[in-house]
Amino acid sequence: MTTYTARPIEPAVLAELRVGDDAGRPCLPFTATDAEDGSPLRCCLRNIVEGDRIALVSYAPLRRWAAVTGAAPGAYDEQGPVFVHAGECGGPVAEPESYPFDRPGALRTLRRYDAEGRIVGGRLLEIPAEATAGFDEGFAEAFADPRVALVHVRAVEYGCFQFEVRREA
C-alpha cells in the first residue's frame, strides 16, 4: 500500500485537453499500436495497451495547479507531452498497492515545488526492486521540508510528467 497519493490529471482538465491542449493545439485521437504499448496514461495512471483509443497532448501541470491555488510559478511553468485516453476512462483504481509506472531500474526525478510554484529542490530516484518503499522514502524526504507543497514525478529519459503528489492537508 502506498503512503502518498499519486494524482492523475483531473477529469475537468482532461475534458479540456481532449478539445485543445495547453499549447493551443487540437486533440488528435488515434488507436494505440505496439509502438505506444507500455507508455503511461496520465488520466488513469496505467500503461497503454495496443488498441486503446488515446491522444498525445501538451500538458502544463504546474500552470494548472497555479490557476487553482493562485500561485505564480513564473519561468518554472512548463508544458510537455502526455498520453491520455481520447475519451472518459474512469480514472485510476482506488487504493493502489503501488505507485504508477514503477518499473525497477527506471530513472525518475522527484521535483519539489513550494506554494508559489517555484522549484525548491529535487531528487534523482532509480526505482529500486522495492519500488513502493523507494517512492515512499523519496516523498517523505521531500515533504520533510516544510516549504514543499507538491512533488512532480518525471521520467528522466524523456522529461515527461508522470504524476503529482501533494502535501496532505
Short mmCIF file of C-alpha atoms in Angstrom, two decimals:
data_model
loop_
_atom_site.label_atom_id
_atom_site.label_comp_id
_atom_site.label_asym_id
_atom_site.label_seq_id
_atom_site.Cartn_x
_atom_site.Cartn_y
_atom_site.Cartn_z
CA MET A 1 0.00 0.00 0.00
CA THR A 2 1.31 3.44 -0.91
CA THR A 3 1.83 6.12 1.73
CA TYR A 4 1.25 9.08 -0.60
CA THR A 5 -1.43 9.64 -3.24
CA ALA A 6 -0.37 9.70 -6.88
CA ARG A 7 -2.70 12.15 -8.58
CA PRO A 8 -3.86 11.68 -12.16
CA ILE A 9 -4.86 14.61 -14.34
CA GLU A 10 -8.21 15.85 -13.02
CA PRO A 11 -11.36 14.91 -15.03
CA ALA A 12 -12.29 18.55 -15.75
CA VAL A 13 -8.79 19.23 -17.08
CA LEU A 14 -8.92 16.06 -19.17
CA ALA A 15 -12.17 17.27 -20.75
CA GLU A 16 -10.41 20.49 -21.78
CA LEU A 17 -7.30 18.69 -23.05
CA ARG A 18 -9.47 16.41 -25.18
CA VAL A 19 -10.62 19.52 -27.06
CA GLY A 20 -7.40 21.54 -27.12
CA ASP A 21 -4.14 21.08 -25.26
CA ASP A 22 -2.09 23.51 -23.16
CA ALA A 23 -0.08 24.50 -26.24
CA GLY A 24 -3.27 25.53 -28.04
CA ARG A 25 -3.34 22.57 -30.42
CA PRO A 26 -6.45 20.48 -31.11
CA CYS A 27 -6.64 16.98 -29.69
CA LEU A 28 -5.99 14.34 -32.37
CA PRO A 29 -7.10 10.92 -31.10
CA PHE A 30 -5.69 7.70 -32.54
CA THR A 31 -5.67 3.99 -31.80
CA ALA A 32 -2.58 2.75 -29.97
CA THR A 33 -0.31 0.33 -31.77
CA ASP A 34 2.51 -1.72 -30.32
CA ALA A 35 4.69 1.41 -30.67
CA GLU A 36 2.79 3.06 -27.78
CA ASP A 37 2.28 -0.18 -25.85
CA GLY A 38 3.51 0.28 -22.28
CA SER A 39 3.65 4.10 -22.38
CA PRO A 40 1.99 5.80 -19.40
CA LEU A 41 -1.55 7.20 -19.45
CA ARG A 42 -1.88 10.18 -17.09
CA CYS A 43 -5.68 10.01 -16.90
CA CYS A 44 -5.90 6.62 -15.19
CA LEU A 45 -2.25 6.04 -14.23
CA ARG A 46 -1.88 2.77 -16.10
CA ASN A 47 0.10 1.75 -19.17
CA ILE A 48 -1.24 1.89 -22.71
CA VAL A 49 -2.18 -1.39 -24.33
CA GLU A 50 -2.49 -1.91 -28.06
CA GLY A 51 -5.96 -0.95 -29.24
CA ASP A 52 -6.54 1.81 -26.65
CA ARG A 53 -8.04 4.98 -28.12
CA ILE A 54 -5.56 7.65 -26.98
CA ALA A 55 -4.24 11.15 -27.64
CA LEU A 56 -0.84 12.73 -27.15
CA VAL A 57 -1.41 16.21 -25.75
CA SER A 58 0.71 19.01 -24.33
CA TYR A 59 0.05 19.43 -20.61
CA ALA A 60 1.22 22.15 -18.18
CA PRO A 61 0.74 20.62 -14.70
CA LEU A 62 2.22 23.49 -12.71
CA ARG A 63 0.22 26.08 -14.65
CA ARG A 64 -2.98 24.13 -13.98
CA TRP A 65 -2.19 23.83 -10.25
CA ALA A 66 -1.26 27.52 -10.03
CA ALA A 67 -4.56 28.57 -11.62
CA VAL A 68 -6.41 26.85 -8.77
CA THR A 69 -4.12 27.91 -5.90
CA GLY A 70 -3.21 31.44 -7.00
CA ALA A 71 0.50 30.57 -7.16
CA ALA A 72 2.78 32.40 -9.58
CA PRO A 73 5.38 29.93 -10.88
CA GLY A 74 6.78 32.35 -13.46
CA ALA A 75 9.54 30.74 -15.52
CA TYR A 76 9.02 27.39 -13.76
CA ASP A 77 5.81 26.94 -15.73
CA GLU A 78 6.46 24.34 -18.39
CA GLN A 79 4.47 22.05 -20.61
CA GLY A 80 5.20 18.73 -22.19
CA PRO A 81 3.71 15.70 -23.91
CA VAL A 82 1.48 13.23 -22.08
CA PHE A 83 -0.73 10.39 -23.26
CA VAL A 84 -4.38 10.34 -22.17
CA HIS A 85 -7.37 8.26 -23.19
CA ALA A 86 -9.21 10.01 -26.02
CA GLY A 87 -12.49 9.57 -24.12
CA GLU A 88 -13.53 9.15 -20.49
CA CYS A 89 -11.85 6.18 -18.85
CA GLY A 90 -12.99 6.16 -15.22
CA GLY A 91 -9.65 7.19 -13.76
CA PRO A 92 -7.30 5.10 -11.62
CA VAL A 93 -8.32 2.25 -9.37
CA ALA A 94 -8.90 3.14 -5.72
CA GLU A 95 -6.32 2.34 -3.05
CA PRO A 96 -3.34 1.42 -5.22
CA GLU A 97 -0.89 -1.17 -3.94
CA SER A 98 1.99 0.55 -5.72
CA TYR A 99 2.86 3.80 -7.43
CA PRO A 100 2.19 4.07 -11.15
CA PHE A 101 4.92 3.47 -13.70
CA ASP A 102 7.20 1.93 -11.07
CA ARG A 103 9.46 -0.22 -13.23
CA PRO A 104 12.59 -1.11 -11.21
CA GLY A 105 15.71 0.42 -12.73
CA ALA A 106 13.84 3.30 -14.39
CA LEU A 107 15.11 6.78 -13.55
CA ARG A 108 12.76 9.39 -12.15
CA THR A 109 13.19 12.94 -10.93
CA LEU A 110 11.16 13.92 -7.87
CA ARG A 111 10.95 17.66 -8.45
CA ARG A 112 9.83 19.70 -5.42
CA TYR A 113 7.79 22.91 -5.62
CA ASP A 114 6.82 25.46 -2.96
CA ALA A 115 3.42 27.13 -2.53
CA GLU A 116 4.35 29.73 -5.17
CA GLY A 117 5.23 27.07 -7.72
CA ARG A 118 8.98 27.59 -7.58
CA ILE A 119 11.42 24.70 -7.55
CA VAL A 120 12.89 24.12 -4.08
CA GLY A 121 14.92 21.03 -4.84
CA GLY A 122 14.65 17.61 -6.27
CA ARG A 123 15.98 14.14 -6.19
CA LEU A 124 17.02 11.56 -8.72
CA LEU A 125 15.41 8.20 -7.99
CA GLU A 126 16.50 4.99 -9.63
CA ILE A 127 13.43 2.91 -8.89
CA PRO A 128 14.61 0.04 -6.66
CA ALA A 129 13.30 -3.53 -6.62
CA GLU A 130 11.11 -2.45 -3.69
CA ALA A 131 9.60 0.37 -5.75
CA THR A 132 6.87 1.44 -3.34
CA ALA A 133 9.35 1.78 -0.48
CA GLY A 134 11.70 3.75 -2.74
CA PHE A 135 8.99 6.22 -3.73
CA ASP A 136 7.74 6.49 -0.12
CA GLU A 137 11.27 7.35 1.02
CA GLY A 138 11.66 9.98 -1.71
CA PHE A 139 8.31 11.62 -0.91
CA ALA A 140 8.96 11.53 2.85
CA GLU A 141 12.29 13.26 2.25
CA ALA A 142 10.62 15.89 0.07
CA PHE A 143 7.78 16.66 2.48
CA ALA A 144 10.17 16.81 5.45
CA ASP A 145 10.96 20.25 4.05
CA PRO A 146 8.04 22.44 5.20
CA ARG A 147 8.37 24.61 2.08
CA VAL A 148 7.39 21.74 -0.24
CA ALA A 149 3.76 21.90 -1.37
CA LEU A 150 3.89 19.32 -4.15
CA VAL A 151 6.19 16.95 -5.97
CA HIS A 152 6.18 16.20 -9.69
CA VAL A 153 7.50 12.82 -10.75
CA ARG A 154 9.12 12.98 -14.17
CA ALA A 155 10.83 10.41 -16.36
CA VAL A 156 14.49 11.24 -16.78
CA GLU A 157 14.76 9.68 -20.25
CA TYR A 158 12.17 11.96 -21.87
CA GLY A 159 11.48 14.54 -19.15
CA CYS A 160 7.79 13.65 -19.28
CA PHE A 161 5.49 14.39 -16.38
CA GLN A 162 4.40 11.09 -14.79
CA PHE A 163 2.22 12.09 -11.82
CA GLU A 164 1.94 14.54 -8.94
CA VAL A 165 1.90 14.10 -5.16
CA ARG A 166 0.69 16.92 -2.93
CA ARG A 167 1.30 17.65 0.72
CA GLU A 168 -1.59 16.16 2.68
CA ALA A 169 -3.62 18.80 4.47
#
